[in-house]
PDB file of C-alpha atoms in Angstrom:
ATOM      1  CA  GLU A   1     107.816  21.686-131.929  1.00 84.00           C
ATOM      2  CA  ASP A   2     107.907  25.316-133.021  1.00 88.00           C
ATOM      3  CA  GLN A   3     105.093  26.287-135.041  1.00 93.00           C
ATOM      4  CA  VAL A   4     103.441  29.183-137.042  1.00 97.00           C
ATOM      5  CA  THR A   5      99.919  29.711-137.385  1.00 98.00           C
ATOM      6  CA  GLN A   6      98.106  32.808-139.838  1.00 98.00           C
ATOM      7  CA  SER A   7      94.521  33.484-139.506  1.00 97.00           C
ATOM      8  CA  PRO A   8      92.700  34.835-141.446  1.00 97.00           C
ATOM      9  CA  GLU A   9      93.165  31.737-144.400  1.00 97.00           C
ATOM     10  CA  ALA A  10      91.443  34.141-146.850  1.00 98.00           C
ATOM     11  CA  LEU A  11      89.914  37.433-146.291  1.00 98.00           C
ATOM     12  CA  ARG A  12      88.080  39.195-148.836  1.00 98.00           C
ATOM     13  CA  LEU A  13      87.814  43.521-149.036  1.00 98.00           C
ATOM     14  CA  GLN A  14      86.712  46.305-149.647  1.00 98.00           C
ATOM     15  CA  GLU A  15      88.744  48.925-151.539  1.00 98.00           C
ATOM     16  CA  GLY A  16      89.165  51.182-148.180  1.00 97.00           C
ATOM     17  CA  GLU A  17      88.140  49.181-145.574  1.00 97.00           C
ATOM     18  CA  SER A  18      90.994  47.927-143.420  1.00 98.00           C
ATOM     19  CA  SER A  19      91.112  45.166-141.809  1.00 98.00           C
ATOM     20  CA  SER A  20      94.067  43.382-139.381  1.00 98.00           C
ATOM     21  CA  LEU A  21      95.850  39.701-140.063  1.00 98.00           C
ATOM     22  CA  ASN A  22      97.438  37.299-137.967  1.00 98.00           C
ATOM     23  CA  CYS A  23     100.401  35.658-136.728  1.00 98.00           C
ATOM     24  CA  SER A  24     100.396  33.241-133.781  1.00 98.00           C
ATOM     25  CA  TYR A  25     103.659  31.613-133.774  1.00 96.00           C
ATOM     26  CA  THR A  26     105.308  29.405-131.003  1.00 93.00           C
ATOM     27  CA  VAL A  27     109.113  28.395-131.043  1.00 89.00           C
ATOM     28  CA  SER A  28     112.022  27.688-128.037  1.00 84.00           C
ATOM     29  CA  GLY A  29     113.295  30.800-129.201  1.00 84.00           C
ATOM     30  CA  LEU A  30     112.194  34.250-131.048  1.00 89.00           C
ATOM     31  CA  ARG A  31     115.381  35.223-133.548  1.00 89.00           C
ATOM     32  CA  GLY A  32     113.443  37.868-135.220  1.00 92.00           C
ATOM     33  CA  LEU A  33     109.985  37.320-136.876  1.00 96.00           C
ATOM     34  CA  PHE A  34     109.602  38.194-140.539  1.00 97.00           C
ATOM     35  CA  TRP A  35     106.491  39.107-143.210  1.00 98.00           C
ATOM     36  CA  TYR A  36     106.784  38.062-147.065  1.00 98.00           C
ATOM     37  CA  ARG A  37     104.507  38.489-149.696  1.00 98.00           C
ATOM     38  CA  GLN A  38     103.772  36.480-152.467  1.00 98.00           C
ATOM     39  CA  ASP A  39     101.980  36.580-156.001  1.00 97.00           C
ATOM     40  CA  PRO A  40     100.513  34.155-157.749  1.00 94.00           C
ATOM     41  CA  GLY A  41     103.811  32.189-159.148  1.00 91.00           C
ATOM     42  CA  LYS A  42     105.463  34.730-157.990  1.00 95.00           C
ATOM     43  CA  GLY A  43     108.282  33.787-155.256  1.00 97.00           C
ATOM     44  CA  PRO A  44     107.606  35.741-151.977  1.00 98.00           C
ATOM     45  CA  GLU A  45     108.697  39.283-151.304  1.00 97.00           C
ATOM     46  CA  PHE A  46     110.202  40.165-148.049  1.00 97.00           C
ATOM     47  CA  LEU A  47     108.113  43.236-146.449  1.00 97.00           C
ATOM     48  CA  PHE A  48     109.553  44.081-142.636  1.00 95.00           C
ATOM     49  CA  THR A  49     111.524  42.023-140.243  1.00 95.00           C
ATOM     50  CA  LEU A  50     110.112  42.921-136.103  1.00 96.00           C
ATOM     51  CA  TYR A  51     112.953  41.452-133.513  1.00 92.00           C
ATOM     52  CA  SER A  52     111.460  42.048-129.973  1.00 92.00           C
ATOM     53  CA  ALA A  53     107.547  42.442-128.215  1.00 94.00           C
ATOM     54  CA  GLY A  54     106.426  45.817-129.044  1.00 96.00           C
ATOM     55  CA  GLU A  55     108.708  46.288-132.127  1.00 97.00           C
ATOM     56  CA  GLU A  56     106.591  48.456-135.364  1.00 97.00           C
ATOM     57  CA  LYS A  57     107.371  49.045-138.648  1.00 97.00           C
ATOM     58  CA  GLU A  58     105.320  50.830-141.421  1.00 97.00           C
ATOM     59  CA  LYS A  59     105.351  50.719-145.381  1.00 95.00           C
ATOM     60  CA  GLU A  60     103.339  52.707-147.222  1.00 95.00           C
ATOM     61  CA  ARG A  61      99.390  50.859-146.467  1.00 97.00           C
ATOM     62  CA  LEU A  62     101.227  47.451-144.298  1.00 98.00           C
ATOM     63  CA  LYS A  63     102.078  48.875-140.130  1.00 98.00           C
ATOM     64  CA  ALA A  64     103.490  45.510-138.673  1.00 98.00           C
ATOM     65  CA  THR A  65     103.395  45.147-134.753  1.00 98.00           C
ATOM     66  CA  LEU A  66     104.958  42.464-132.562  1.00 97.00           C
ATOM     67  CA  THR A  67     104.322  40.966-129.390  1.00 95.00           C
ATOM     68  CA  LYS A  68     105.482  38.040-127.057  1.00 91.00           C
ATOM     69  CA  LYS A  69     102.991  35.280-128.799  1.00 94.00           C
ATOM     70  CA  GLU A  70     101.837  36.739-132.137  1.00 97.00           C
ATOM     71  CA  SER A  71     101.820  39.361-134.911  1.00 98.00           C
ATOM     72  CA  PHE A  72      99.391  41.972-137.128  1.00 98.00           C
ATOM     73  CA  LEU A  73     100.454  42.885-140.264  1.00 98.00           C
ATOM     74  CA  HIS A  74      97.267  45.120-140.466  1.00 98.00           C
ATOM     75  CA  ILE A  75      96.481  47.295-143.973  1.00 98.00           C
ATOM     76  CA  THR A  76      94.982  50.685-144.259  1.00 98.00           C
ATOM     77  CA  ALA A  77      92.788  51.551-147.234  1.00 98.00           C
ATOM     78  CA  PRO A  78      94.305  49.107-149.390  1.00 97.00           C
ATOM     79  CA  LYS A  79      94.176  49.576-152.909  1.00 98.00           C
ATOM     80  CA  PRO A  80      93.262  46.037-155.594  1.00 97.00           C
ATOM     81  CA  GLU A  81      96.599  45.731-155.586  1.00 97.00           C
ATOM     82  CA  ASP A  82      97.172  45.018-152.300  1.00 98.00           C
ATOM     83  CA  SER A  83      96.196  41.281-152.503  1.00 98.00           C
ATOM     84  CA  ALA A  84      98.407  38.581-152.093  1.00 98.00           C
ATOM     85  CA  THR A  85      98.741  36.379-150.421  1.00 98.00           C
ATOM     86  CA  TYR A  86     101.013  37.935-147.167  1.00 98.00           C
ATOM     87  CA  LEU A  87     103.472  34.923-145.663  1.00 98.00           C
ATOM     88  CA  CYS A  88     104.731  35.291-141.682  1.00 98.00           C
ATOM     89  CA  ALA A  89     107.517  33.147-140.711  1.00 97.00           C
ATOM     90  CA  VAL A  90     110.065  32.638-137.512  1.00 95.00           C
ATOM     91  CA  GLN A  91     113.944  32.149-137.243  1.00 92.00           C
ATOM     92  CA  ALA A  92     114.334  30.721-133.836  1.00 85.00           C
ATOM     93  CA  THR A  93     117.643  28.474-134.696  1.00 70.00           C
ATOM     94  CA  PRO A  94     120.613  31.281-134.124  1.00 66.00           C
ATOM     95  CA  TYR A  95     121.273  32.859-136.870  1.00 58.00           C
ATOM     96  CA  ASN A  96     125.062  31.658-137.479  1.00 63.00           C
ATOM     97  CA  GLN A  97     123.409  28.069-136.558  1.00 64.00           C
ATOM     98  CA  GLY A  98     121.452  28.675-139.729  1.00 68.00           C
ATOM     99  CA  GLY A  99     118.945  30.428-139.169  1.00 82.00           C
ATOM    100  CA  LYS A 100     115.925  28.061-141.153  1.00 91.00           C
ATOM    101  CA  LEU A 101     112.759  30.119-141.651  1.00 95.00           C
ATOM    102  CA  ILE A 102     109.473  28.630-140.038  1.00 95.00           C
ATOM    103  CA  PHE A 103     106.194  29.864-142.564  1.00 97.00           C
ATOM    104  CA  GLY A 104     102.896  30.023-141.879  1.00 98.00           C
ATOM    105  CA  GLN A 105     100.339  28.883-144.107  1.00 97.00           C
ATOM    106  CA  GLY A 106      99.290  32.343-145.588  1.00 98.00           C
ATOM    107  CA  THR A 107      96.699  34.749-145.852  1.00 98.00           C
ATOM    108  CA  GLU A 108      95.393  35.242-148.979  1.00 98.00           C
ATOM    109  CA  LEU A 109      93.750  38.653-149.562  1.00 98.00           C
ATOM    110  CA  SER A 110      91.948  40.327-152.127  1.00 98.00           C
ATOM    111  CA  VAL A 111      90.678  43.545-153.230  1.00 98.00           C
ATOM    112  CA  LYS A 112      87.620  45.318-154.517  1.00 97.00           C
ATOM    113  CA  PRO A 113      87.924  47.761-156.552  1.00 96.00           C
TER     114      PRO A 113
ATOM    115  CA  ASP B   1     121.812  45.492-158.466  1.00 66.00           C
ATOM    116  CA  ALA B   2     120.348  42.068-159.222  1.00 78.00           C
ATOM    117  CA  GLY B   3     118.383  39.795-157.188  1.00 94.00           C
ATOM    118  CA  VAL B   4     118.215  36.096-156.407  1.00 97.00           C
ATOM    119  CA  THR B   5     117.647  34.319-159.473  1.00 97.00           C
ATOM    120  CA  GLN B   6     117.047  30.834-160.364  1.00 98.00           C
ATOM    121  CA  SER B   7     116.933  28.384-163.123  1.00 97.00           C
ATOM    122  CA  PRO B   8     114.756  26.102-165.349  1.00 97.00           C
ATOM    123  CA  THR B   9     111.657  28.582-164.649  1.00 97.00           C
ATOM    124  CA  HIS B  10     109.516  25.320-164.861  1.00 97.00           C
ATOM    125  CA  LEU B  11     110.592  22.040-166.127  1.00 96.00           C
ATOM    126  CA  ILE B  12     108.996  18.287-166.203  1.00 98.00           C
ATOM    127  CA  LYS B  13     109.710  14.850-164.918  1.00 98.00           C
ATOM    128  CA  THR B  14     108.642  11.344-165.037  1.00 98.00           C
ATOM    129  CA  ARG B  15     108.837   9.097-161.273  1.00 98.00           C
ATOM    130  CA  GLY B  16     112.620   8.273-160.762  1.00 98.00           C
ATOM    131  CA  GLN B  17     114.138  10.636-162.571  1.00 98.00           C
ATOM    132  CA  GLN B  18     116.473  13.179-161.547  1.00 98.00           C
ATOM    133  CA  VAL B  19     116.649  17.021-161.047  1.00 98.00           C
ATOM    134  CA  THR B  20     119.155  19.680-160.699  1.00 98.00           C
ATOM    135  CA  LEU B  21     117.281  23.393-159.306  1.00 98.00           C
ATOM    136  CA  ARG B  22     120.331  26.287-159.380  1.00 98.00           C
ATOM    137  CA  CYS B  23     119.968  29.474-158.185  1.00 98.00           C
ATOM    138  CA  SER B  24     122.382  32.388-158.389  1.00 98.00           C
ATOM    139  CA  PRO B  25     122.421  34.520-154.925  1.00 97.00           C
ATOM    140  CA  LYS B  26     122.463  38.508-154.746  1.00 95.00           C
ATOM    141  CA  SER B  27     124.767  40.576-155.372  1.00 93.00           C
ATOM    142  CA  GLY B  28     127.310  40.119-151.329  1.00 90.00           C
ATOM    143  CA  HIS B  29     124.832  37.165-150.246  1.00 93.00           C
ATOM    144  CA  ASP B  30     126.762  34.578-148.699  1.00 93.00           C
ATOM    145  CA  THR B  31     124.342  32.299-147.724  1.00 94.00           C
ATOM    146  CA  VAL B  32     121.657  29.999-149.312  1.00 96.00           C
ATOM    147  CA  SER B  33     118.976  28.377-148.993  1.00 96.00           C
ATOM    148  CA  TRP B  34     116.271  26.037-150.923  1.00 98.00           C
ATOM    149  CA  TYR B  35     112.199  25.538-149.346  1.00 98.00           C
ATOM    150  CA  GLN B  36     109.830  24.144-150.923  1.00 98.00           C
ATOM    151  CA  GLN B  37     106.402  24.966-151.685  1.00 98.00           C
ATOM    152  CA  ALA B  38     103.695  23.134-152.217  1.00 96.00           C
ATOM    153  CA  LEU B  39     100.443  25.023-153.834  1.00 93.00           C
ATOM    154  CA  GLY B  40      98.423  26.699-150.794  1.00 92.00           C
ATOM    155  CA  GLN B  41     101.204  25.811-148.411  1.00 95.00           C
ATOM    156  CA  GLY B  42     104.131  28.030-146.993  1.00 97.00           C
ATOM    157  CA  PRO B  43     108.184  26.601-147.878  1.00 98.00           C
ATOM    158  CA  GLN B  44     108.619  24.243-146.337  1.00 98.00           C
ATOM    159  CA  PHE B  45     113.047  24.908-145.462  1.00 97.00           C
ATOM    160  CA  ILE B  46     114.930  22.744-146.532  1.00 98.00           C
ATOM    161  CA  PHE B  47     118.345  23.379-146.220  1.00 96.00           C
ATOM    162  CA  GLN B  48     120.783  25.905-146.080  1.00 95.00           C
ATOM    163  CA  TYR B  49     124.633  26.266-147.936  1.00 95.00           C
ATOM    164  CA  TYR B  50     127.517  28.646-146.434  1.00 93.00           C
ATOM    165  CA  GLU B  51     131.069  28.721-146.754  1.00 92.00           C
ATOM    166  CA  GLU B  52     130.174  25.434-149.663  1.00 95.00           C
ATOM    167  CA  GLU B  53     128.986  23.051-146.874  1.00 94.00           C
ATOM    168  CA  GLU B  54     125.909  22.074-145.829  1.00 94.00           C
ATOM    169  CA  ARG B  55     124.933  24.407-142.069  1.00 91.00           C
ATOM    170  CA  GLN B  56     121.356  23.253-141.328  1.00 91.00           C
ATOM    171  CA  ARG B  57     118.635  20.297-143.095  1.00 94.00           C
ATOM    172  CA  GLY B  58     114.960  19.835-142.657  1.00 94.00           C
ATOM    173  CA  ASN B  59     112.924  17.005-142.446  1.00 95.00           C
ATOM    174  CA  PHE B  60     113.460  15.744-145.962  1.00 97.00           C
ATOM    175  CA  PRO B  61     115.138  12.643-146.937  1.00 97.00           C
ATOM    176  CA  ASP B  62     118.339  11.694-148.564  1.00 97.00           C
ATOM    177  CA  ARG B  63     116.658  11.950-152.231  1.00 98.00           C
ATOM    178  CA  PHE B  64     117.174  15.709-151.621  1.00 98.00           C
ATOM    179  CA  SER B  65     120.719  16.850-151.352  1.00 98.00           C
ATOM    180  CA  GLY B  66     123.045  20.807-151.614  1.00 97.00           C
ATOM    181  CA  HIS B  67     125.821  22.044-153.235  1.00 97.00           C
ATOM    182  CA  GLN B  68     127.642  25.122-152.692  1.00 98.00           C
ATOM    183  CA  TYR B  69     130.368  26.803-155.310  1.00 97.00           C
ATOM    184  CA  PRO B  70     132.985  28.837-154.583  1.00 96.00           C
ATOM    185  CA  ASN B  71     131.161  31.908-156.204  1.00 95.00           C
ATOM    186  CA  TYR B  72     128.195  31.490-153.971  1.00 96.00           C
ATOM    187  CA  SER B  73     125.975  29.956-156.813  1.00 98.00           C
ATOM    188  CA  SER B  74     123.818  26.818-155.787  1.00 98.00           C
ATOM    189  CA  GLU B  75     122.926  23.438-156.684  1.00 98.00           C
ATOM    190  CA  LEU B  76     119.482  21.580-155.016  1.00 98.00           C
ATOM    191  CA  ASN B  77     119.371  18.156-156.780  1.00 98.00           C
ATOM    192  CA  VAL B  78     116.558  15.587-156.478  1.00 98.00           C
ATOM    193  CA  ASN B  79     116.722  12.508-156.976  1.00 98.00           C
ATOM    194  CA  ALA B  80     114.688   8.815-157.824  1.00 98.00           C
ATOM    195  CA  LEU B  81     111.440  11.518-158.259  1.00 98.00           C
ATOM    196  CA  LEU B  82     108.162  11.203-157.107  1.00 98.00           C
ATOM    197  CA  LEU B  83     104.961  12.743-157.567  1.00 97.00           C
ATOM    198  CA  GLY B  84     105.188  14.926-154.050  1.00 97.00           C
ATOM    199  CA  ASP B  85     108.149  16.384-155.054  1.00 98.00           C
ATOM    200  CA  SER B  86     105.566  18.129-156.978  1.00 98.00           C
ATOM    201  CA  ALA B  87     105.996  21.636-155.577  1.00 98.00           C
ATOM    202  CA  LEU B  88     107.747  25.419-156.643  1.00 98.00           C
ATOM    203  CA  TYR B  89     111.684  25.320-154.705  1.00 98.00           C
ATOM    204  CA  LEU B  90     112.335  28.311-153.460  1.00 98.00           C
ATOM    205  CA  CYS B  91     116.386  29.424-153.456  1.00 98.00           C
ATOM    206  CA  ALA B  92     116.992  32.773-150.616  1.00 97.00           C
ATOM    207  CA  SER B  93     120.116  34.141-150.124  1.00 96.00           C
ATOM    208  CA  SER B  94     120.852  36.255-147.087  1.00 92.00           C
ATOM    209  CA  PRO B  95     124.408  38.111-145.614  1.00 89.00           C
ATOM    210  CA  THR B  96     126.915  36.756-143.038  1.00 84.00           C
ATOM    211  CA  GLY B  97     127.891  39.267-140.341  1.00 76.00           C
ATOM    212  CA  THR B  98     125.321  42.561-141.274  1.00 74.00           C
ATOM    213  CA  GLY B  99     123.223  41.827-138.685  1.00 73.00           C
ATOM    214  CA  LYS B 100     120.630  41.590-140.536  1.00 74.00           C
ATOM    215  CA  HIS B 101     119.107  38.337-140.401  1.00 80.00           C
ATOM    216  CA  GLU B 102     116.536  38.687-143.442  1.00 90.00           C
ATOM    217  CA  GLN B 103     115.718  36.128-146.283  1.00 95.00           C
ATOM    218  CA  PHE B 104     115.574  37.224-150.381  1.00 96.00           C
ATOM    219  CA  PHE B 105     113.450  34.620-152.751  1.00 98.00           C
ATOM    220  CA  GLY B 106     114.162  34.067-156.081  1.00 98.00           C
ATOM    221  CA  PRO B 107     111.876  33.442-158.309  1.00 97.00           C
ATOM    222  CA  GLY B 108     111.553  29.925-158.033  1.00 98.00           C
ATOM    223  CA  THR B 109     111.342  26.861-159.979  1.00 98.00           C
ATOM    224  CA  ARG B 110     107.815  25.057-160.590  1.00 98.00           C
ATOM    225  CA  LEU B 111     109.391  21.740-161.046  1.00 98.00           C
ATOM    226  CA  THR B 112     105.941  18.935-162.422  1.00 98.00           C
ATOM    227  CA  VAL B 113     106.160  15.044-161.666  1.00 98.00           C
ATOM    228  CA  LEU B 114     104.384  12.780-164.364  1.00 97.00           C
TER     229      LEU B 114
END
């Protein structure tokens, strides 16, 4: 069964304290791995897509990496405005058959000034 | 460029009632997916519509049904509401034929069943 597990469930950081979020996945065939940011009561905001092991993507203080079993979201020198829930999702079905996203439960990040 | 829009923002219903939620996709997108997100959980896939047909379905009962119109907008219908249907319902749109598979989400509809 295709499955995504994120850790930790919650992470508290001081402003400027770098850290990483983990996303472990088990899928029959990975078509793509996606990272989203979600603020309370809002819809998920797209951050990155990774397609193959070894791929990396960066955006401001965020960097996403991918291996054959997991993905990491590295946060460098975070600021309070980075506080949110970060969601990881995988797509296992060939896109022309639907391409549903399978989500993890998310990591709730809190950055204190 | 307008993103994905959903209506209504909030909705309160009682058990046994029926509800219809609406979604307009991002400009240039022709595929619409619906997800249910319970509090503290990740979104769960309900179904996806493309070319006005249900292309893929998740593990949800037949009480959940949908429709897609020629302008690509979509509706999610839920019959015989249960307390457990209380959740944030998210619509996501994506384009076909671009080689990009990311889905863009709307703000969601918060459904409360009393």
